Short mmCIF file of C-alpha atoms and ligand atoms in Angstrom, two decimals:
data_model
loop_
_atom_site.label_atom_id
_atom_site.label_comp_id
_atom_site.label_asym_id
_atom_site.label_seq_id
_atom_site.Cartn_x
_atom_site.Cartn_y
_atom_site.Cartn_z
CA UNK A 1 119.23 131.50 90.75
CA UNK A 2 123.31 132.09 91.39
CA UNK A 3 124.93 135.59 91.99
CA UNK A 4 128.24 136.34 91.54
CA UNK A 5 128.30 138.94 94.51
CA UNK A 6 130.06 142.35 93.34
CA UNK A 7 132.83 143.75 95.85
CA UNK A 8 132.89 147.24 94.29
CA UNK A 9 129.29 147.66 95.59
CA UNK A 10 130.01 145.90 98.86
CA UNK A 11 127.58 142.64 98.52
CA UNK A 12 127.96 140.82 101.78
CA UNK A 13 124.47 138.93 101.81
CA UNK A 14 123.08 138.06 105.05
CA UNK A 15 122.94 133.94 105.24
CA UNK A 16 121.98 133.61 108.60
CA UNK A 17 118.60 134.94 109.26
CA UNK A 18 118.65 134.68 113.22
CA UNK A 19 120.24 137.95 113.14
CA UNK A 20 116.99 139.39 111.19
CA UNK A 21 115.21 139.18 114.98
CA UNK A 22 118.19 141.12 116.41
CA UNK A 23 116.83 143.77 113.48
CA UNK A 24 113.58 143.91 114.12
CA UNK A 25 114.25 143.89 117.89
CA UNK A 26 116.48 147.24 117.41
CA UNK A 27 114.77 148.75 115.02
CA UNK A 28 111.21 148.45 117.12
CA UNK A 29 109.16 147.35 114.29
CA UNK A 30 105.44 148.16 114.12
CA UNK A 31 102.96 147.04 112.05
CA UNK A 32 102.13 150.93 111.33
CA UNK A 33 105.93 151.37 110.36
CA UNK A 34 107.10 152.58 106.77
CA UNK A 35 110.54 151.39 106.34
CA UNK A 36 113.33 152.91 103.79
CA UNK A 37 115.64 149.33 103.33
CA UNK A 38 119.40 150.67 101.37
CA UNK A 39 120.74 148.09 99.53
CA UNK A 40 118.43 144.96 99.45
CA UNK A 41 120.74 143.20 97.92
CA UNK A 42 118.76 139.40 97.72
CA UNK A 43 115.73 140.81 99.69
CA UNK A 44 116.24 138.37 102.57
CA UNK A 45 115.57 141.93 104.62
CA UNK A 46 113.31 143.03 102.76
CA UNK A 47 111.39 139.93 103.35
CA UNK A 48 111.52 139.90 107.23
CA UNK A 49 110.19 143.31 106.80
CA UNK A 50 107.86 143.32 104.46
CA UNK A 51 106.38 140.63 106.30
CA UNK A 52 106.16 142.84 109.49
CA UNK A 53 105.20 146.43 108.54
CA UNK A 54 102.54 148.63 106.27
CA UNK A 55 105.34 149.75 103.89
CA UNK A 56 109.15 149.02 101.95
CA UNK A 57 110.91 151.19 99.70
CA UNK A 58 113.86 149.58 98.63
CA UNK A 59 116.49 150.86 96.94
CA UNK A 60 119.34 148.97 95.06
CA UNK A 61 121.84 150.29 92.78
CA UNK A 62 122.57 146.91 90.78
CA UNK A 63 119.89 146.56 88.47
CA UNK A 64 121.17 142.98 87.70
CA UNK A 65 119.56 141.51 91.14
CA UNK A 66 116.29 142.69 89.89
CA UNK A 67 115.32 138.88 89.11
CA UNK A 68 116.59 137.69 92.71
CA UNK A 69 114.43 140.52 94.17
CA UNK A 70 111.15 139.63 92.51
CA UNK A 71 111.75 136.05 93.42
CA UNK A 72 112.55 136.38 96.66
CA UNK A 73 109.59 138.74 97.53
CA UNK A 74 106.87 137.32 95.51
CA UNK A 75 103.97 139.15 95.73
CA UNK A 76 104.37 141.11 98.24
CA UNK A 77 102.33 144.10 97.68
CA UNK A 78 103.57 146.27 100.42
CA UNK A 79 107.08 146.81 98.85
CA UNK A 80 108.05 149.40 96.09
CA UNK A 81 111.34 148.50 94.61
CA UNK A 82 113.61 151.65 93.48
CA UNK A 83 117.16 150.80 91.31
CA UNK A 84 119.19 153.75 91.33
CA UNK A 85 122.04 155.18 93.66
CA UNK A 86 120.72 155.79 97.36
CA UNK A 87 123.22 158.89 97.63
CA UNK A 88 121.79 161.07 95.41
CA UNK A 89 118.13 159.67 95.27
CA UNK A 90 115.13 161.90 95.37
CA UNK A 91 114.14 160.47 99.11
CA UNK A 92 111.57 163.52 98.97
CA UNK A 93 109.63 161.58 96.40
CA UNK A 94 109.13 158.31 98.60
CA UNK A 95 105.70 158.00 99.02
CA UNK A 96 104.42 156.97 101.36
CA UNK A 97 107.70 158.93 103.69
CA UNK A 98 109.71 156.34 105.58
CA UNK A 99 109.73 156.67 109.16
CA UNK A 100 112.65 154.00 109.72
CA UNK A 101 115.72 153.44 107.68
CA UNK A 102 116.61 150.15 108.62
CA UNK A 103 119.27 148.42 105.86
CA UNK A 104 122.71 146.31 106.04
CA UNK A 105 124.46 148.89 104.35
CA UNK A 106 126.88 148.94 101.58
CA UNK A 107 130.03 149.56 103.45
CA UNK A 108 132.20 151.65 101.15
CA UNK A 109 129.23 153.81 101.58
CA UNK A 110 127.88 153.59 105.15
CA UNK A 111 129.32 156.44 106.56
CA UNK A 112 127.70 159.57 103.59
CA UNK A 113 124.72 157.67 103.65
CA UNK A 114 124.02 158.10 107.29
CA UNK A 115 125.31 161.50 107.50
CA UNK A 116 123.52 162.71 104.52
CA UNK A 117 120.14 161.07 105.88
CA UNK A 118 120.52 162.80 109.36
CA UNK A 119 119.11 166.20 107.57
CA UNK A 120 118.55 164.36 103.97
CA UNK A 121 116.00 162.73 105.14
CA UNK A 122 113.70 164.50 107.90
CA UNK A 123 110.98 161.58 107.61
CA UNK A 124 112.74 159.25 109.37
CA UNK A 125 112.92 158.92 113.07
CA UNK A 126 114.61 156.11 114.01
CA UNK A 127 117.42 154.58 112.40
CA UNK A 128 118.71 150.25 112.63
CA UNK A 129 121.82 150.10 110.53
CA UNK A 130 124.22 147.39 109.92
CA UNK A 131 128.29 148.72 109.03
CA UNK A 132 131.39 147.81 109.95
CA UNK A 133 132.26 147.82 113.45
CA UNK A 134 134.48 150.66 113.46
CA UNK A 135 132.11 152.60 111.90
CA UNK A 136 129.56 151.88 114.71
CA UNK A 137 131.96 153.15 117.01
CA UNK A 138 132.56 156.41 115.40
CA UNK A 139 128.99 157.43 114.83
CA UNK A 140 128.88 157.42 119.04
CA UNK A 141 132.57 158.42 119.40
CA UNK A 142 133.54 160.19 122.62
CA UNK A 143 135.22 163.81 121.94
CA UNK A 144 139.18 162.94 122.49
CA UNK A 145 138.99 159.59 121.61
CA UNK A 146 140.64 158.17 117.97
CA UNK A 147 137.21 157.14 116.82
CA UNK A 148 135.76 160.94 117.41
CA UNK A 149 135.71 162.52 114.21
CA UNK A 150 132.84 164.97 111.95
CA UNK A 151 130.44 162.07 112.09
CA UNK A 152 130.42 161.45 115.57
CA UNK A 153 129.70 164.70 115.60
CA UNK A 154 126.59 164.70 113.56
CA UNK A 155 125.67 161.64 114.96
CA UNK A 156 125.41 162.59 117.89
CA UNK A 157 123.96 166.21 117.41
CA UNK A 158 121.07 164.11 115.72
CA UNK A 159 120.20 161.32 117.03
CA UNK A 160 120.60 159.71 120.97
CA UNK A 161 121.71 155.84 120.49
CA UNK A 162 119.22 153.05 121.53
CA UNK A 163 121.10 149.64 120.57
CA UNK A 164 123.93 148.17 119.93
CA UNK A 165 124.58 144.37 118.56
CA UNK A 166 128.40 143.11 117.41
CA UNK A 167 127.88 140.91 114.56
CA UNK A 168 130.10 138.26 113.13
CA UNK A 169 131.80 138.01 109.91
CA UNK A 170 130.16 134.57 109.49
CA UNK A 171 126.68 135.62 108.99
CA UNK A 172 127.37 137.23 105.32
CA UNK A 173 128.49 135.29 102.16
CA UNK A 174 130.88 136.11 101.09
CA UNK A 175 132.37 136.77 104.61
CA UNK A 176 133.97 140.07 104.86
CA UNK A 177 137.57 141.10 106.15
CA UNK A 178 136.26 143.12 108.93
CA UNK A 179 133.86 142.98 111.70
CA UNK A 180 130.34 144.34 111.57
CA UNK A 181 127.53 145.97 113.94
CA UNK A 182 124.21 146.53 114.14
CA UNK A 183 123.23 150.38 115.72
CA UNK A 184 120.02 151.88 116.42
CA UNK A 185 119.13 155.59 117.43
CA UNK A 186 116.66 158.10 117.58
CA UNK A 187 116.27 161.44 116.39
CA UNK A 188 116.61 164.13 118.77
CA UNK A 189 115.35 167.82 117.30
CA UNK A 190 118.17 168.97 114.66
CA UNK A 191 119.64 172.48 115.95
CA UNK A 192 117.94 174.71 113.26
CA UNK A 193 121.14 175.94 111.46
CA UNK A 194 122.20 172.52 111.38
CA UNK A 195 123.17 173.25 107.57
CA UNK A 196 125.68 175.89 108.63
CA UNK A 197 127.05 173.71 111.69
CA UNK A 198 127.83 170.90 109.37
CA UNK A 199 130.20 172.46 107.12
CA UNK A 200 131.92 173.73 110.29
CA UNK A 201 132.11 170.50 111.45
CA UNK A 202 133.44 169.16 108.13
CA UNK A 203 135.96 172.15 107.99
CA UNK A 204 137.11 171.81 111.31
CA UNK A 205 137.93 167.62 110.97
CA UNK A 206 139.21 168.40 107.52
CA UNK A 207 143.16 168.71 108.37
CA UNK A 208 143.49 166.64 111.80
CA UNK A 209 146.65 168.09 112.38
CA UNK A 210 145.69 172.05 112.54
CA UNK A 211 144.15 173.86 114.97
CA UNK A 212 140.56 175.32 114.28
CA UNK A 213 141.50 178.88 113.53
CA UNK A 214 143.34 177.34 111.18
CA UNK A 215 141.15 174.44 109.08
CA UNK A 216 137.69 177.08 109.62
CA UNK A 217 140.51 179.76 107.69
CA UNK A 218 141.93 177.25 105.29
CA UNK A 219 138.09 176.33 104.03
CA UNK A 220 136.84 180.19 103.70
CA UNK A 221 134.47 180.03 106.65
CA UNK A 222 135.95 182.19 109.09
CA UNK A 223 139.07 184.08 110.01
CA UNK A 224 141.61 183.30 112.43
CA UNK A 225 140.80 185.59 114.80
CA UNK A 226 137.25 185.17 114.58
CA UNK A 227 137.33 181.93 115.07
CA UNK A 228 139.63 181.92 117.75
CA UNK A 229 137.64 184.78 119.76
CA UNK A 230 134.36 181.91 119.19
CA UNK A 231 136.95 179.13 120.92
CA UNK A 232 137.71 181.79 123.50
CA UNK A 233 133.86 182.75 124.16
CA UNK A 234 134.08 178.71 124.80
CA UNK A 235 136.71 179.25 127.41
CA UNK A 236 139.19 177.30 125.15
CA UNK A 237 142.28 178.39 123.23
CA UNK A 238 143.15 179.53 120.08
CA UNK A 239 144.88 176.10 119.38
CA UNK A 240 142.22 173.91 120.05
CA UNK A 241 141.96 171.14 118.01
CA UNK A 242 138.58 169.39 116.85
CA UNK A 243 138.33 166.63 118.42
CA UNK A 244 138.84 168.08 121.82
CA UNK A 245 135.02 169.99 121.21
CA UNK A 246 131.79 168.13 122.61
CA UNK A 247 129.15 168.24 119.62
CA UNK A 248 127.31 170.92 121.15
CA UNK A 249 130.30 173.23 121.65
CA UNK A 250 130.30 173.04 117.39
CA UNK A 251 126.94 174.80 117.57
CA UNK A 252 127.76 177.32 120.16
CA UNK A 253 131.37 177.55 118.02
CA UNK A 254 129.18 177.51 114.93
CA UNK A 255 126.94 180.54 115.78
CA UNK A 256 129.64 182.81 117.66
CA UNK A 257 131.78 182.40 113.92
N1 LIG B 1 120.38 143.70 102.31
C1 LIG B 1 121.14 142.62 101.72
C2 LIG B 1 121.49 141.61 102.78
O1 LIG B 1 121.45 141.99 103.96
O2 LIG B 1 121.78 140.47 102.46
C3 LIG B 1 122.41 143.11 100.99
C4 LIG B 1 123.34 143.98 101.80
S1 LIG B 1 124.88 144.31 100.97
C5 LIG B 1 125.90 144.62 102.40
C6 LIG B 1 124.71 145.97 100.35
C7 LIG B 1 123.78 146.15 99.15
O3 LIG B 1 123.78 147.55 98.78
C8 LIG B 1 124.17 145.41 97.88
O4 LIG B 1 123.04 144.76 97.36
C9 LIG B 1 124.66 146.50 96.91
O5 LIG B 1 124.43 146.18 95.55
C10 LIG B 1 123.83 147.69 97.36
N2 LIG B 1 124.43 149.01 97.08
C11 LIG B 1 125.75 149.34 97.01
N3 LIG B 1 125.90 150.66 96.81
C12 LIG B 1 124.65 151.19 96.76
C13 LIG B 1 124.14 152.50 96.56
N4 LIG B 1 124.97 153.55 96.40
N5 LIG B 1 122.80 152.69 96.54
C14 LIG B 1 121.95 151.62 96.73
N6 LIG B 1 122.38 150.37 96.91
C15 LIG B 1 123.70 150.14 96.93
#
């Protein structure tokens, strides 16, 4: 069976399967493991994995690969197949809950997907993700550096990285314009007003240019002054930017607001 792979929805397939080891290395699979797999695009995935732990949910937003899907993973009873739109699926009703999200993501919508999941998605424990290589940078993005921005942030607030694999453009047809990398991490415990620190964080990256008084005023969250007396219980001034805080200085920022 042909595919005429869809841009719009970011089908890169995966051609060469040597990288599947590098996945299962980083993403630690056990045979106890249920996996959450975005995007399965041909199922070449979702075969290595299916073939390696108790449980896949898949989810795929083209409907039209359905065929290619139950070809390529035959009867494979360990795999429940979803078709919808990962971003606003009902991951409470996966059962049983996935413990890993391991996928080679769509890339126009790597970065929500991640940063929704982080609290979206409180099953899962470990994460082995393949995006575009500048977005693997910024989820691990050092405060002050270009890459730092709200979902470095998050990122890092959630999870401690474990791997790290650059990936060439050659391993997906059709080949893509950019670069790509595989990242693993691990949950660390979620501060519990992580809710309320996130749309400080998004506020406070949302005009690059300002100051934080100013972007936490500009999106309703907090005055000027109160936000600069939280930068100045921080020991920094009032015209700090964002990406001069550490992640934890946004919950300390957060909570003084
Ligand atoms: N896993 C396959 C592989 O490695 O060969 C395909 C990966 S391809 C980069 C991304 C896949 O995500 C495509 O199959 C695409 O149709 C699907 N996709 C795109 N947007 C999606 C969304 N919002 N929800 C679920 N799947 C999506």
């Amino acid at each position: 069976m042909s595919v005429s792979p869809r841009k719009e929805l970011g089908q890169h397939f995966l051609v060469d399967e040597n990288i599947l080891g590098v996945i299962g290395r980083l993403a630690e699979l056990a045979l106890e493991d249920v996996v959450l797999e975005i995007g399965p695009g041909l199922g070449v995935l979702t075969r290595f994995l299916a073939d390696r732990v108790a449980h896949v949910h898949a989810i795929e937003l083209d409907r039209t690969l359905e065929p290619h899907l139950q070809e390529a993973l035959g009867d494979r009873g360990n795999v429940s197949l979803h078709f919808g739109d990962a971003l606003r699926f009902d991951h409470g009703s996966l059962a049983p809950a996935p413990r890993k999200l391991v996928a080679n993501l769509p890339y126009n919508v790597a970065t929500p997907l991640v940063a929704e999941s982080l609290d979206g998605l409180p099953s899962i424990e470990r994460w082995c993700v393949m995006v575009q290589r500048e977005v693997a940078d910024r989820f691990f993005a050092e405060p002050g550096t270009k890459a730092y921005g709200a979902v470095s942030v998050l990122v890092r607030l959630a999870a401690e990285r474990t791997g790290f694999h650059p990936v060439s453009r050659a391993v997906f047809r059709p080949r893509p314009n950019v670069d790509s990398a595989l990242v693993a991490f691990r949950r660390r415990e979620l501060p519990a007003d992580f809710g309320w620190v996130k749309r400080v964080v998004g506020a406070a990256f949302a005009h690059r240019r300002k100051t934080l008084p100013n972007s936490l005023e500009l999106a309703g969250l907090a005055t000027r002054d109160r936000a600069a007396a939280a930068l100045a219980a921080l020991g920094r001034p009032a015209d700090t930017r964002a990406e001069a805080l550490a992640p934890d200085d946004f919950v300390t920022l957060a909570r003084a607001l």
